[in-house]
Coordinates of C-alpha atoms in Angstrom, one line a residue:
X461 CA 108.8 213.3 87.8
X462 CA 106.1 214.6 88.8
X463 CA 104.2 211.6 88.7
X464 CA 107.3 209.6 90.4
X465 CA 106.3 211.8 94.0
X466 CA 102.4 210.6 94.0
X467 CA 103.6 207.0 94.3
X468 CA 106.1 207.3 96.6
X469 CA 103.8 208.9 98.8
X470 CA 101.0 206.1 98.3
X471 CA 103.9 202.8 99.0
X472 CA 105.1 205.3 102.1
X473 CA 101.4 205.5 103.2
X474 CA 100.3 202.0 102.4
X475 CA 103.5 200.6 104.7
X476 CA 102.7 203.1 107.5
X477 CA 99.2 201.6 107.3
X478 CA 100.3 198.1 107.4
X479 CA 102.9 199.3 110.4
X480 CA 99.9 200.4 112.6
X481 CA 97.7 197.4 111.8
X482 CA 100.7 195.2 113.4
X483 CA 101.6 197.6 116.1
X484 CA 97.6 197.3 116.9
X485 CA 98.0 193.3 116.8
X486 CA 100.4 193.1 119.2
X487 CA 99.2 195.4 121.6
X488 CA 96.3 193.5 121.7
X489 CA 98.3 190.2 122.2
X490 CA 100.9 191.7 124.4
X491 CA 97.5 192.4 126.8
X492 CA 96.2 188.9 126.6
X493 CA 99.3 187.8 127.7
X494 CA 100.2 190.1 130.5
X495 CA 96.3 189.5 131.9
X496 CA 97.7 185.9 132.2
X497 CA 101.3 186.4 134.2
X498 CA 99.9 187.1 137.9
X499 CA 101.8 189.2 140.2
X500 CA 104.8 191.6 139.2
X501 CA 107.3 190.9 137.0
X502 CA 110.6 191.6 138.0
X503 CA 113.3 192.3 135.1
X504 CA 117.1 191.6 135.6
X505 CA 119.9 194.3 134.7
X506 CA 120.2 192.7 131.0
X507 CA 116.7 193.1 130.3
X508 CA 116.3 196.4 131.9
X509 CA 119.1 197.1 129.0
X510 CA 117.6 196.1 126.4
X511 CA 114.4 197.7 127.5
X512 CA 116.1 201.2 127.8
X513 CA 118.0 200.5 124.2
X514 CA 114.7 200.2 122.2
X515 CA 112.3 202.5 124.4
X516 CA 114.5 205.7 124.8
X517 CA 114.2 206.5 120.9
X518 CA 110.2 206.1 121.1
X519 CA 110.1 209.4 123.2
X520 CA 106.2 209.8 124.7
X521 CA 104.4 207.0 122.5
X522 CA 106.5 204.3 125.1
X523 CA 103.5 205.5 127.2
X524 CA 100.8 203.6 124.8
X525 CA 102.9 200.7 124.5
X526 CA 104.6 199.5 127.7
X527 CA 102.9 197.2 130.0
X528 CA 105.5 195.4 131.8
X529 CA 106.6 198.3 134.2
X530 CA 104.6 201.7 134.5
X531 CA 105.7 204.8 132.2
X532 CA 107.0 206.2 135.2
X533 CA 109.1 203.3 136.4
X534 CA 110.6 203.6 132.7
X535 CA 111.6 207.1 132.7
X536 CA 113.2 206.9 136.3
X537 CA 115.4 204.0 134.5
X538 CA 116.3 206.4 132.5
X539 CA 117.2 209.0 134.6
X540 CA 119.3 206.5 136.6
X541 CA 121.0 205.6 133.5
X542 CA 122.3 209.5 132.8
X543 CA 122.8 210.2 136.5
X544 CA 124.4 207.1 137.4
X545 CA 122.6 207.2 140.5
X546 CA 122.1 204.3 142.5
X547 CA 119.0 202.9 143.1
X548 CA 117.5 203.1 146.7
X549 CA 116.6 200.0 148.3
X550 CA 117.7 196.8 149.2
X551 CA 121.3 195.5 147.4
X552 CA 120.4 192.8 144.6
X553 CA 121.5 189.3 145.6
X554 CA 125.4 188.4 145.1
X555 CA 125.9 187.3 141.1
X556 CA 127.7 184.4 142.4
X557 CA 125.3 183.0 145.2
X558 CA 122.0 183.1 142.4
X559 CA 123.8 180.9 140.3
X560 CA 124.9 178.6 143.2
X561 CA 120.9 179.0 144.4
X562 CA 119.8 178.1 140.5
X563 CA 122.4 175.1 140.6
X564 CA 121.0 173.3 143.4
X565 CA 117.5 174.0 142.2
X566 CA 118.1 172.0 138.8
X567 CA 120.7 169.7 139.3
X568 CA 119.1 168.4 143.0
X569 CA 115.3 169.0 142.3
X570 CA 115.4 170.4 146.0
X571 CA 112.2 172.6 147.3
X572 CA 112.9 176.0 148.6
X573 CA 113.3 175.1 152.2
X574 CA 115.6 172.6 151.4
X575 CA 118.1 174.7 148.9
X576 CA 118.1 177.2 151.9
X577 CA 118.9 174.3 154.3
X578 CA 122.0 173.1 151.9
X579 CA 123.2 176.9 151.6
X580 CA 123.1 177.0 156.0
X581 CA 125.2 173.9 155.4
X582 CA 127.9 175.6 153.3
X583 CA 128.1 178.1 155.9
X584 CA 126.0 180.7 153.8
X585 CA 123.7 182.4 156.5
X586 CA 122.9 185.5 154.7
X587 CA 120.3 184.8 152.8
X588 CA 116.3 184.0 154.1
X589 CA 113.9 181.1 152.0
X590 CA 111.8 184.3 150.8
X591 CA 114.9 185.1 148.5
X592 CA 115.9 181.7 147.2
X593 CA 112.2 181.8 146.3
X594 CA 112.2 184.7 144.7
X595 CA 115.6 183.6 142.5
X596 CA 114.4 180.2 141.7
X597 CA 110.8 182.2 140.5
X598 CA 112.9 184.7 138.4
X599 CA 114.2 181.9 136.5
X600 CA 111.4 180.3 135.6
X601 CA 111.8 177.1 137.7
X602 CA 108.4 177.0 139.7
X603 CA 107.5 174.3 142.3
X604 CA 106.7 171.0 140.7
X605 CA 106.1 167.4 141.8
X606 CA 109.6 167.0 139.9
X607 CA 111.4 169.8 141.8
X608 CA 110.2 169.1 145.9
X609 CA 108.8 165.4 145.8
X610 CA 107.3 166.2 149.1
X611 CA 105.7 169.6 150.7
X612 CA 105.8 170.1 154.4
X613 CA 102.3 170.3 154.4
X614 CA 101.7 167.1 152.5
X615 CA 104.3 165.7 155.6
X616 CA 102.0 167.0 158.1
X617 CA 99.2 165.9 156.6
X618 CA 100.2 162.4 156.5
X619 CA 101.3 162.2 160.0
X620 CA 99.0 163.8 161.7
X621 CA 98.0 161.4 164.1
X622 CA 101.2 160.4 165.2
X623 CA 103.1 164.0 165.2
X624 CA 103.5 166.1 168.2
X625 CA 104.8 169.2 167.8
X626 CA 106.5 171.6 171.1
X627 CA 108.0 174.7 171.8
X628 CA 108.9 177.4 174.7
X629 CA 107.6 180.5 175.4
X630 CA 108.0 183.1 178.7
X631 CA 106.1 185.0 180.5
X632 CA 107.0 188.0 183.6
X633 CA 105.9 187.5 186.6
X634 CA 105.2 189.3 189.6
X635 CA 107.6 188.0 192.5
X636 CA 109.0 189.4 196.0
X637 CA 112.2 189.9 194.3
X638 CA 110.7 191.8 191.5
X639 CA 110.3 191.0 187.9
X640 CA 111.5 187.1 186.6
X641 CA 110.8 185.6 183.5
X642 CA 109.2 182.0 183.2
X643 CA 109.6 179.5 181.1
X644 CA 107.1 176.9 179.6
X645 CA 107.2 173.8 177.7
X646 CA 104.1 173.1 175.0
X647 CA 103.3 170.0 173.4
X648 CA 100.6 170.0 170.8
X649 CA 99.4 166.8 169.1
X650 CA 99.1 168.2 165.5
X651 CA 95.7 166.4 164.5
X652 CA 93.9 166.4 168.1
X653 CA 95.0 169.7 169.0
X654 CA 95.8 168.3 172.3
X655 CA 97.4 170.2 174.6
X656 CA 100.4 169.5 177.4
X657 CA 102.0 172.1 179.3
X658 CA 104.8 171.8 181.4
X659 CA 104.9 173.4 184.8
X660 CA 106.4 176.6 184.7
X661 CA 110.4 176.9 185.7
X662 CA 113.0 180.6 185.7
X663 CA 115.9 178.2 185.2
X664 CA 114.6 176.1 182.3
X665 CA 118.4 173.8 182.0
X666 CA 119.3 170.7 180.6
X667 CA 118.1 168.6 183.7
X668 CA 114.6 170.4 183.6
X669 CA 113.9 170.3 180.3
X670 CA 114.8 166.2 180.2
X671 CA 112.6 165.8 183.2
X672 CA 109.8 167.5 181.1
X673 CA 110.3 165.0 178.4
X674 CA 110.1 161.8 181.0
X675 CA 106.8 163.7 182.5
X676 CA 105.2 164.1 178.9
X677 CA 106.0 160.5 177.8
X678 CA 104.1 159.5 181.3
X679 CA 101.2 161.5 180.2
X680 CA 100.3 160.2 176.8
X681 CA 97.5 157.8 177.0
X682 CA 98.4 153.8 176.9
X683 CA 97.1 153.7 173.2
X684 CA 99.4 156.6 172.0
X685 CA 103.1 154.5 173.8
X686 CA 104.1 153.6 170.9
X687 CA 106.6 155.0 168.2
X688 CA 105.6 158.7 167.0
X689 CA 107.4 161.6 165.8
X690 CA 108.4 165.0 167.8
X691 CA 109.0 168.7 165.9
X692 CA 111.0 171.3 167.6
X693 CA 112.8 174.1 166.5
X694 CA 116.7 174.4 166.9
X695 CA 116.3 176.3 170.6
X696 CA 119.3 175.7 172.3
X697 CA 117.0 174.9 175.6
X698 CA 115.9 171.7 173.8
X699 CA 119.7 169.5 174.9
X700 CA 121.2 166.6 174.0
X701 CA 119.5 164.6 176.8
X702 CA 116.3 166.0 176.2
X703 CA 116.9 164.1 173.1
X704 CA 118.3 161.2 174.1
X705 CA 115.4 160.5 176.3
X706 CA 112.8 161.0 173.9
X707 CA 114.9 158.3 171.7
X708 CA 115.4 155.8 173.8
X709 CA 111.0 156.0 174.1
X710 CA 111.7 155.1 170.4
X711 CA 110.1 159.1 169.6
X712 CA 111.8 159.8 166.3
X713 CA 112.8 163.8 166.7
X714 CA 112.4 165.9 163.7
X715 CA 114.9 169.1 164.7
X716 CA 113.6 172.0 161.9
X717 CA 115.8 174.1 159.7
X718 CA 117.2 177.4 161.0
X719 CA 115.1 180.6 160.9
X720 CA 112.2 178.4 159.2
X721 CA 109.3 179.7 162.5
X722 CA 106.3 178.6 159.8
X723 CA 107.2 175.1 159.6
X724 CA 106.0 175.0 163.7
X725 CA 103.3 177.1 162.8
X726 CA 100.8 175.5 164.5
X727 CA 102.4 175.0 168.2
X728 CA 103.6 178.5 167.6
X729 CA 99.8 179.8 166.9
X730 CA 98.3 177.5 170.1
X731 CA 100.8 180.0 172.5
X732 CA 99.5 182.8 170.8
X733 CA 95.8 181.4 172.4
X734 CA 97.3 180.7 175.5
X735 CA 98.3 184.1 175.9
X736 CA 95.7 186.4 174.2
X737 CA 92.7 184.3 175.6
X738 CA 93.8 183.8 179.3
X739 CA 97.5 185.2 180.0
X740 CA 97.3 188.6 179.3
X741 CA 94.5 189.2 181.2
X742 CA 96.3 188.8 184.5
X743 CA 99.1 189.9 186.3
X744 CA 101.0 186.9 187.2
X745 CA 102.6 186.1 190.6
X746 CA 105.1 183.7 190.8
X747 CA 105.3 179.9 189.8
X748 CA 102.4 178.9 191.6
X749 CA 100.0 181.6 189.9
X750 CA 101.4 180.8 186.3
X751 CA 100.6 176.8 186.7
X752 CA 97.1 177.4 187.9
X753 CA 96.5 179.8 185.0
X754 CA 97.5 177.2 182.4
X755 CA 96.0 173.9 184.3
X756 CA 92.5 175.7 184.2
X757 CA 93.3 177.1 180.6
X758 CA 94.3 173.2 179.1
X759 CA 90.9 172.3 180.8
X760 CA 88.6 175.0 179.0
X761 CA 91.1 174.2 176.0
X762 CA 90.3 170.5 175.8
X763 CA 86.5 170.4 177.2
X764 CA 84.7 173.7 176.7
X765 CA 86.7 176.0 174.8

């Protein structure tokens, strides 16, 4: 007997030896792999679970072995979990609409603008492209040449020389009946950087708008009458027959998806000049004013600038 108790202690002591020597392995692994996953992982309730079932009976060695979340984040999981508190923060997405985002992503192959485009069309508004990208990444289904056969910025790069881009934007002016906003009309050429600018209006309707159309058409060099494309957002200013004008010029409109601002990025960015190098440094009086602002601006734009 008593030489039974010597060599049960030497098997227990040999096993707890070979224990560390793997818990030391995969520690060691565990970091070569986390050093290569980029950015913060984000675990789903079922995971989180299953986290919380193996790591509460560790007590304080869950400190030397978790990397996936900090020690902290951990034991305020826990805490949650006996207080049934709810966390703070922004409501997870709807169960029901990640699996309709995760179904179009692997049976269509569509990119994330264009899932978000197909949801808009199912009348499903409340939801923004950073969150379909953020489901589809959870997942595991990353952008790929199989997924989104085309980028938007492959499209732009492709059709730069033929692809105008336009949008509005207002600016207050100083008149004898106080305060008005104006409206303007931009139309950059996407690979020149070329610059047309609409005069400026305070009652920028249908007929204005289709007139500006005719008046840019007219001001495109006799090289550049021929068929190109036209970007614009989904601004209600931008009507029917502004449309149908452009079309029957055989201009092929491109009308972008809703609440997508960075696919007009760069028309959006040229305003921003407009108005931090030249606008803002006035105070504006009336139509005539605005108009002489931007004619001498386009000219600096285009020859000095």
């Amino acid at each position: 007997m008593q030489l039974f108790h010597p060599l049960l202690a030497m098997i227990a002591s040999a096993t707890d030896s070979q224990l560390v020597r793997q818990v030391r392995y995969l520690k060691e692994e565990n970091k070569i792999l986390r050093a290569r996953i980029p950015g913060q992982i984000h675990t789903r309730p079922e995971e989180r679970a299953r986290l919380l079932k193996f790591g509460r009976k560790l007590g304080i060695s869950i400190n030397e072995l978790i990397t996936i979340v900090t020690p902290g984040t951990f034991r305020r999981w826990l805490r949650e979990e006996h207080t049934g508190k709810k966390p703070v923060g922004r409501p997870r997405t709807n169960q029901v609409l990640r699996e309709l985002v995760i179904r179009i992503a692997q049976e269509t192959g569509f990119g994330y603008t264009k899932i978000l485009g197909e949801l808009r069309r199912l009348g499903i508004s409340r939801i923004c492209r950073q969150t379909v990208q953020s489901i589809v990444k959870q997942e595991g289904i990353g952008p790929s040449p199989k997924r989104s056969q085309r980028t938007w910025d492959e499209f732009l790069s492709s059709h730069t020389e033929t692809l105008w881009a336009c949008d509005f934007f207002s600016m207050k002016t100083m008149t004898r009946k106080g305060i008005v906003d104006l409206y303007v009309l931009v139309f950059l050429h996407v690979d020149s950087r070329r610059l047309i600018v609409s005069p400026a209006t305070q009652h920028p309707d249908s007929a204005w708008v289709t007139e500006q159309a005719k008046a840019f058409r007219k001001q495109l060099p006799s090289d550049e009458q021929t068929t190109f494309q036209l970007i614009h957002d989904r601004d209600t200013m931008f009507s029917a027959e502004f449309r149908e004008t452009l079309k029957q010029d055989n201009v092929k409109l491109i009308k972008l998806p809703v609440r997508s601002p960075n696919l007009n990025a760069r028309c959006e960015r040229v305003i921003q000049t407009i108005k931090h190098e030249c606008l803002n440094h006035f105070l504006i009086f009336g139509h005539r004013h605005l108009d002489y602002l931007l004619s001498r601006f386009v000219e600096h734009y285009h020859h000095r600038r």
